[in-house]
PDB file of C-alpha atoms and ligand atoms in Angstrom:
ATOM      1  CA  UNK X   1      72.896 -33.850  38.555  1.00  0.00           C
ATOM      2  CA  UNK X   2      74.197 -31.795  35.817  1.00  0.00           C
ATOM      3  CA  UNK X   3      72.380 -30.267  33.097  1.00  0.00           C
ATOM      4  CA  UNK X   4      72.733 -32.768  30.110  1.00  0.00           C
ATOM      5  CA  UNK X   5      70.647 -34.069  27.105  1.00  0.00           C
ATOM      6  CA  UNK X   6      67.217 -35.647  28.204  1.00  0.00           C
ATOM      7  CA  UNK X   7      67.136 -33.838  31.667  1.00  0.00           C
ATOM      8  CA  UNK X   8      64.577 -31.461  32.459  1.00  0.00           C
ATOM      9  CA  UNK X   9      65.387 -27.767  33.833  1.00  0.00           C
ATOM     10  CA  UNK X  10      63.418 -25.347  35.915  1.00  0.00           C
ATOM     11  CA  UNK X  11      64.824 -22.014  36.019  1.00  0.00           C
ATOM     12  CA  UNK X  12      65.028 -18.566  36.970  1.00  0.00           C
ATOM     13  CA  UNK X  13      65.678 -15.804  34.382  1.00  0.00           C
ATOM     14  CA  UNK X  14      65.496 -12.180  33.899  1.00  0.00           C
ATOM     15  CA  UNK X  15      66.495 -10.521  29.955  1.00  0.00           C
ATOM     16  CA  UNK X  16      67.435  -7.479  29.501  1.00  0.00           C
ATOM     17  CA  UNK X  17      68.855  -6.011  26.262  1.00  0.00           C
ATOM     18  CA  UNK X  18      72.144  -3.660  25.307  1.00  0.00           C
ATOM     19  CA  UNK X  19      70.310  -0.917  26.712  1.00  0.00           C
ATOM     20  CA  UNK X  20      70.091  -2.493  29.969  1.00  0.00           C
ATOM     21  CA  UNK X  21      65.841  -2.470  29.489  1.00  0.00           C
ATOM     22  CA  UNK X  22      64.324  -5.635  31.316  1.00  0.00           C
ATOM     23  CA  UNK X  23      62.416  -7.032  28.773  1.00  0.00           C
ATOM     24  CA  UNK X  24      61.144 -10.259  30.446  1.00  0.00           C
ATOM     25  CA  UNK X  25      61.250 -12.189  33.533  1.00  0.00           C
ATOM     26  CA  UNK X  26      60.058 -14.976  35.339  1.00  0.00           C
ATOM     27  CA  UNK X  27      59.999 -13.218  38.492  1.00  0.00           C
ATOM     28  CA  UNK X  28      57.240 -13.351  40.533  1.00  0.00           C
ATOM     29  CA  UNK X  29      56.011 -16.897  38.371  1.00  0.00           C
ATOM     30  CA  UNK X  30      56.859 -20.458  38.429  1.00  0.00           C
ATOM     31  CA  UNK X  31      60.197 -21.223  36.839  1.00  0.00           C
ATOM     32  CA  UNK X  32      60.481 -21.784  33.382  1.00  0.00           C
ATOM     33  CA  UNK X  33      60.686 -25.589  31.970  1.00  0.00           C
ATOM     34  CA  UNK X  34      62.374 -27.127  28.944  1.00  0.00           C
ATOM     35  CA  UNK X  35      63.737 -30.064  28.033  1.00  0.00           C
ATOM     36  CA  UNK X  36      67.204 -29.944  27.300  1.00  0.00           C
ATOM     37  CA  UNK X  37      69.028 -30.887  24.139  1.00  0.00           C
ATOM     38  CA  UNK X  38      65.907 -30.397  22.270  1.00  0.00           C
ATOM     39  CA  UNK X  39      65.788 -26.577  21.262  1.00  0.00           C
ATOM     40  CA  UNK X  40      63.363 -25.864  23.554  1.00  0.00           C
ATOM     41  CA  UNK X  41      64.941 -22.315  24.314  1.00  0.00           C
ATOM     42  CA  UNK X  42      67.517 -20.320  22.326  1.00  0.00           C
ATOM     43  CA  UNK X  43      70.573 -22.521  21.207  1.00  0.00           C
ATOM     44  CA  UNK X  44      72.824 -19.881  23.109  1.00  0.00           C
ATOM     45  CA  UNK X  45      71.112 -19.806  26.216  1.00  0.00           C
ATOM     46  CA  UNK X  46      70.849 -23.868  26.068  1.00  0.00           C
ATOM     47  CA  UNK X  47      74.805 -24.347  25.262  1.00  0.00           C
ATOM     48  CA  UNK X  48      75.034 -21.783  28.369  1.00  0.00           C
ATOM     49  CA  UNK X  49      72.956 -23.913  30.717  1.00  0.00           C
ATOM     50  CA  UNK X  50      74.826 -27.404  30.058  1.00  0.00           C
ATOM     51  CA  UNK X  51      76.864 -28.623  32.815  1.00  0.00           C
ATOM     52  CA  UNK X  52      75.870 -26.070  35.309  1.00  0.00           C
ATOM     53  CA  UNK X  53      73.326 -27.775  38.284  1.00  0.00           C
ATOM     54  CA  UNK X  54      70.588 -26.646  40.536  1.00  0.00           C
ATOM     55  CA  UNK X  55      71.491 -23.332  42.761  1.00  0.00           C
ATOM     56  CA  UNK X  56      73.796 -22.380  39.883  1.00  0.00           C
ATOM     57  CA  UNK X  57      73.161 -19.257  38.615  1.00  0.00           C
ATOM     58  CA  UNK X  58      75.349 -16.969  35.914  1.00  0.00           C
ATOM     59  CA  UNK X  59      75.273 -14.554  33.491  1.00  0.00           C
ATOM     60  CA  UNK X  60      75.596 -14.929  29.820  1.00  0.00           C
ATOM     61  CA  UNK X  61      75.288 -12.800  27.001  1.00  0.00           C
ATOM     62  CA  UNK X  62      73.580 -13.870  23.716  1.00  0.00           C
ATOM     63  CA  UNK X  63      74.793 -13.036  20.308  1.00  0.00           C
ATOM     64  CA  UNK X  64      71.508 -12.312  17.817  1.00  0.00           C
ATOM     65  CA  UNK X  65      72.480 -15.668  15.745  1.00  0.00           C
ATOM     66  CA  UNK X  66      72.803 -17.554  18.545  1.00  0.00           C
ATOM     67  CA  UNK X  67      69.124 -16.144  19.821  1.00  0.00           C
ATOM     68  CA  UNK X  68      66.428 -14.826  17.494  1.00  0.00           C
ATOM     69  CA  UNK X  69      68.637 -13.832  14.801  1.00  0.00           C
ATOM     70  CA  UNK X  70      69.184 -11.191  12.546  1.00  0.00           C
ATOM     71  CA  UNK X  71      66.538  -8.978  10.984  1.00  0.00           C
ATOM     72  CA  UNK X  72      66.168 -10.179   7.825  1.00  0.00           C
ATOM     73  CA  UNK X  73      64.897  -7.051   5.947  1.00  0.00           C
ATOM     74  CA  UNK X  74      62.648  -8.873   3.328  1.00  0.00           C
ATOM     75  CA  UNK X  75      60.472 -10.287   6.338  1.00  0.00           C
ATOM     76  CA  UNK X  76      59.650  -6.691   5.966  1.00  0.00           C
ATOM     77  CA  UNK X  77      56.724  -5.832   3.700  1.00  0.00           C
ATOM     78  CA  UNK X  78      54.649  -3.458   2.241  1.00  0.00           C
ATOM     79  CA  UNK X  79      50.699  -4.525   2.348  1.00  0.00           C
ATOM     80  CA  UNK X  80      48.103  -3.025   0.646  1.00  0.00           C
ATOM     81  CA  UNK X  81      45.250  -1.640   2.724  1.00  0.00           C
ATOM     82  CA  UNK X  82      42.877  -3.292   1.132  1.00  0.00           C
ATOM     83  CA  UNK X  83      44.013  -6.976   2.082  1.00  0.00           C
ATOM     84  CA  UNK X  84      44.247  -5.595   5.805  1.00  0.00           C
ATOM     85  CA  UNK X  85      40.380  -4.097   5.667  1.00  0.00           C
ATOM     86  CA  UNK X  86      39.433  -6.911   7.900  1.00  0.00           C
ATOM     87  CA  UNK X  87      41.373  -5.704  10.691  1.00  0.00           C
ATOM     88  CA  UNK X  88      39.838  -3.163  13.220  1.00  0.00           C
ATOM     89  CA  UNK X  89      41.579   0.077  13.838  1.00  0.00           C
ATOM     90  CA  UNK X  90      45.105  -0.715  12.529  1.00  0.00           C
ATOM     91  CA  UNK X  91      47.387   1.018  14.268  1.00  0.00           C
ATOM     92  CA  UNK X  92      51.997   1.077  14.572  1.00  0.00           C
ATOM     93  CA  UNK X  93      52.910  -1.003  17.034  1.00  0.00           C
ATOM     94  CA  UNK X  94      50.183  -3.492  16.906  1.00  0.00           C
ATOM     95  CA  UNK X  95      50.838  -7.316  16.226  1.00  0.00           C
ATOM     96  CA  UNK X  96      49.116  -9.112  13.568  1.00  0.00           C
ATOM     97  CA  UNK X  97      49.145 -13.150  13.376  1.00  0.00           C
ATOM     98  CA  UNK X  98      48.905 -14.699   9.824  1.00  0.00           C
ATOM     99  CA  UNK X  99      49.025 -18.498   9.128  1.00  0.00           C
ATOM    100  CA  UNK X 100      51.535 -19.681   6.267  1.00  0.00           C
ATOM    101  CA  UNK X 101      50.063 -22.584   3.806  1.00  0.00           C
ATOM    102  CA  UNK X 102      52.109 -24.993   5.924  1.00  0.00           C
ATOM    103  CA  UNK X 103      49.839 -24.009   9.237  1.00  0.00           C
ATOM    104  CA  UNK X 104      52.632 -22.060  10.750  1.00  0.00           C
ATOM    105  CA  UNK X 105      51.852 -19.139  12.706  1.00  0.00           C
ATOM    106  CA  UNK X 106      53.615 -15.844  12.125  1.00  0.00           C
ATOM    107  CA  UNK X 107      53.730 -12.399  14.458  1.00  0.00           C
ATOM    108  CA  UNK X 108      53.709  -9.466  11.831  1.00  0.00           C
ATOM    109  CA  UNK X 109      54.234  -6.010  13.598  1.00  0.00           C
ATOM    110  CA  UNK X 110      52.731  -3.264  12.328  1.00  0.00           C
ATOM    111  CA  UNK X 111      55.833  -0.345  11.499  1.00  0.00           C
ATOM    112  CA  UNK X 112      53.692   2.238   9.828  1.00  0.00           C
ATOM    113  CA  UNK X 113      50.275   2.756   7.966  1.00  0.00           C
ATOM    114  CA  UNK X 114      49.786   5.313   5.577  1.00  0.00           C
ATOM    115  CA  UNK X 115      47.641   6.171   3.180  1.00  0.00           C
ATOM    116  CA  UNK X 116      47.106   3.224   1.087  1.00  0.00           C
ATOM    117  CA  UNK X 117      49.686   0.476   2.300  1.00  0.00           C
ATOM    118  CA  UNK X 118      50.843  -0.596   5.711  1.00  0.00           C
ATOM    119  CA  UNK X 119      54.222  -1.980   6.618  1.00  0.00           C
ATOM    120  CA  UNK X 120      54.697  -4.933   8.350  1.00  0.00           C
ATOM    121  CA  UNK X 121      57.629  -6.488   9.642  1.00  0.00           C
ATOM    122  CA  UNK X 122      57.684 -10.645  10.157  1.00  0.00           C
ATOM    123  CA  UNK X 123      61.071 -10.653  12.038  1.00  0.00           C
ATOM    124  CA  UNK X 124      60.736 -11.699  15.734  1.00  0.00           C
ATOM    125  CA  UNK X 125      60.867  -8.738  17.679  1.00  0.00           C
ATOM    126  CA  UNK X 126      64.368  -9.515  19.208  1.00  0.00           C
ATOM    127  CA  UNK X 127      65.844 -10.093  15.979  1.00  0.00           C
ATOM    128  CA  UNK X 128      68.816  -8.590  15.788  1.00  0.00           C
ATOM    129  CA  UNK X 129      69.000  -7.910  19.382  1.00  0.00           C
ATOM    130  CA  UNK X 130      72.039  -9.555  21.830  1.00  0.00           C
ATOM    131  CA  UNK X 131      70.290 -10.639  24.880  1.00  0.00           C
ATOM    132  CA  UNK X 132      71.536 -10.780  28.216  1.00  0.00           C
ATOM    133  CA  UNK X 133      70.276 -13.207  30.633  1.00  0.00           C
ATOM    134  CA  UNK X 134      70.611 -13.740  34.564  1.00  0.00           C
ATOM    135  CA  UNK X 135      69.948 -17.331  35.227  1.00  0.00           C
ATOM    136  CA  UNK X 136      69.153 -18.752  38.542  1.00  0.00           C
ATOM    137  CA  UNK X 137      69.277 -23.001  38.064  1.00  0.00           C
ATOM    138  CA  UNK X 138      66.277 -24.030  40.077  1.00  0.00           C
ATOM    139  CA  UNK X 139      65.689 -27.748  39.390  1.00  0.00           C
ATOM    140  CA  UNK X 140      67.309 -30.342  36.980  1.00  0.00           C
ATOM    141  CA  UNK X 141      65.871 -34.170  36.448  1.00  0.00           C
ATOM    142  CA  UNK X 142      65.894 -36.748  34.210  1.00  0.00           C
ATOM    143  CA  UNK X 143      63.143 -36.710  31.743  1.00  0.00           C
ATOM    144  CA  UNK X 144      60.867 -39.559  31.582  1.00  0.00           C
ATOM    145  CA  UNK X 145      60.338 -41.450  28.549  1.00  0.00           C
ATOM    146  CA  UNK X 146      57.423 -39.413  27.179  1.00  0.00           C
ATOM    147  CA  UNK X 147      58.568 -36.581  27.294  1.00  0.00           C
ATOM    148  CA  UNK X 148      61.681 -37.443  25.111  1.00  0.00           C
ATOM    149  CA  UNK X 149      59.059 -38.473  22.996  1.00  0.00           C
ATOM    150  CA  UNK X 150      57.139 -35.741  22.669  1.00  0.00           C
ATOM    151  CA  UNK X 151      60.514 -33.250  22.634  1.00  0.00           C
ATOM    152  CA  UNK X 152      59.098 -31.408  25.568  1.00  0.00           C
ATOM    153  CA  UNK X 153      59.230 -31.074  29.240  1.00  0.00           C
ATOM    154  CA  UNK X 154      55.620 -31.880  31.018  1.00  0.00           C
TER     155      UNK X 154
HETATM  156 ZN1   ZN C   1      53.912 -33.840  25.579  1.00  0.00          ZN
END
């Protein structure tokens, strides 16, 4: 069958970015799941994927706004260190989560502490990256009627 709303794909995948880095992969681990038609991955990689079937596999490249999008620069912010005194040994590079009023969950990366504030940046870490995937098609089905309820593969 052909990959379609409501049907359920297992695949393959391997990203790498411009610079030809591998950046993640499901090599080596079971095959990733979604349910399709239900923006359960990118909405580039998911236009990609319809049509094709299992033992398909293809390349396609990913514009940011059609992945993560673009960094938006005032996700980037300039804390105090005082409202981060909670937080042992804050260091660049490390990944803070905070929780909106609304209960979402955000990744803030720390860019750079100085002396009295710290930077932190809210924008996914691809943001602003194009993304290109290798996509081996590994399974599709039709998803049963729960998990079109629930909007995810099981
Ligand atoms: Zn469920």
């Amino acid at each position: 069958m052909k990959i379609a709303d409501r049907c359920v794909v297992a695949f393959h995948y391997t990203l790498t970015n411009d610079q030809g880095e591998r950046l993640d992969s499901s090599e080596g681990s079971e095959p990733l799941q979604y349910l399709h038609g239900f923006s359960g991955i990118i909405p580039g990689l998911e236009r990609e994927m319809a049509g094709r079937g299992a033992g398909d596999s293809f390349q396609a490249t990913i514009a940011p706004e059609d992945a993560y999008g673009e960094v938006d620069p005032s996700l980037v912010q300039e804390v105090p260190l005082d409202a981060l005194s909670q937080i042992e040994g804050l260091a660049v590079g490390m990944q803070l989560q905070s929780r909106s009023p609304d209960g979402q969950v955000r990744v803030l990366t720390v860019e750079a502490v100085g002396a009295e504030s710290a930077t932190l940046n809210a924008n996914h870490e691809l943001a602003g990256a194009t993304l290109h995937f290798d996509v081996q098609v590994e399974s599709v089905r039709e998803a049963t009627d729960e998990e079109v309820e629930h909007g995810h593969a099981h």
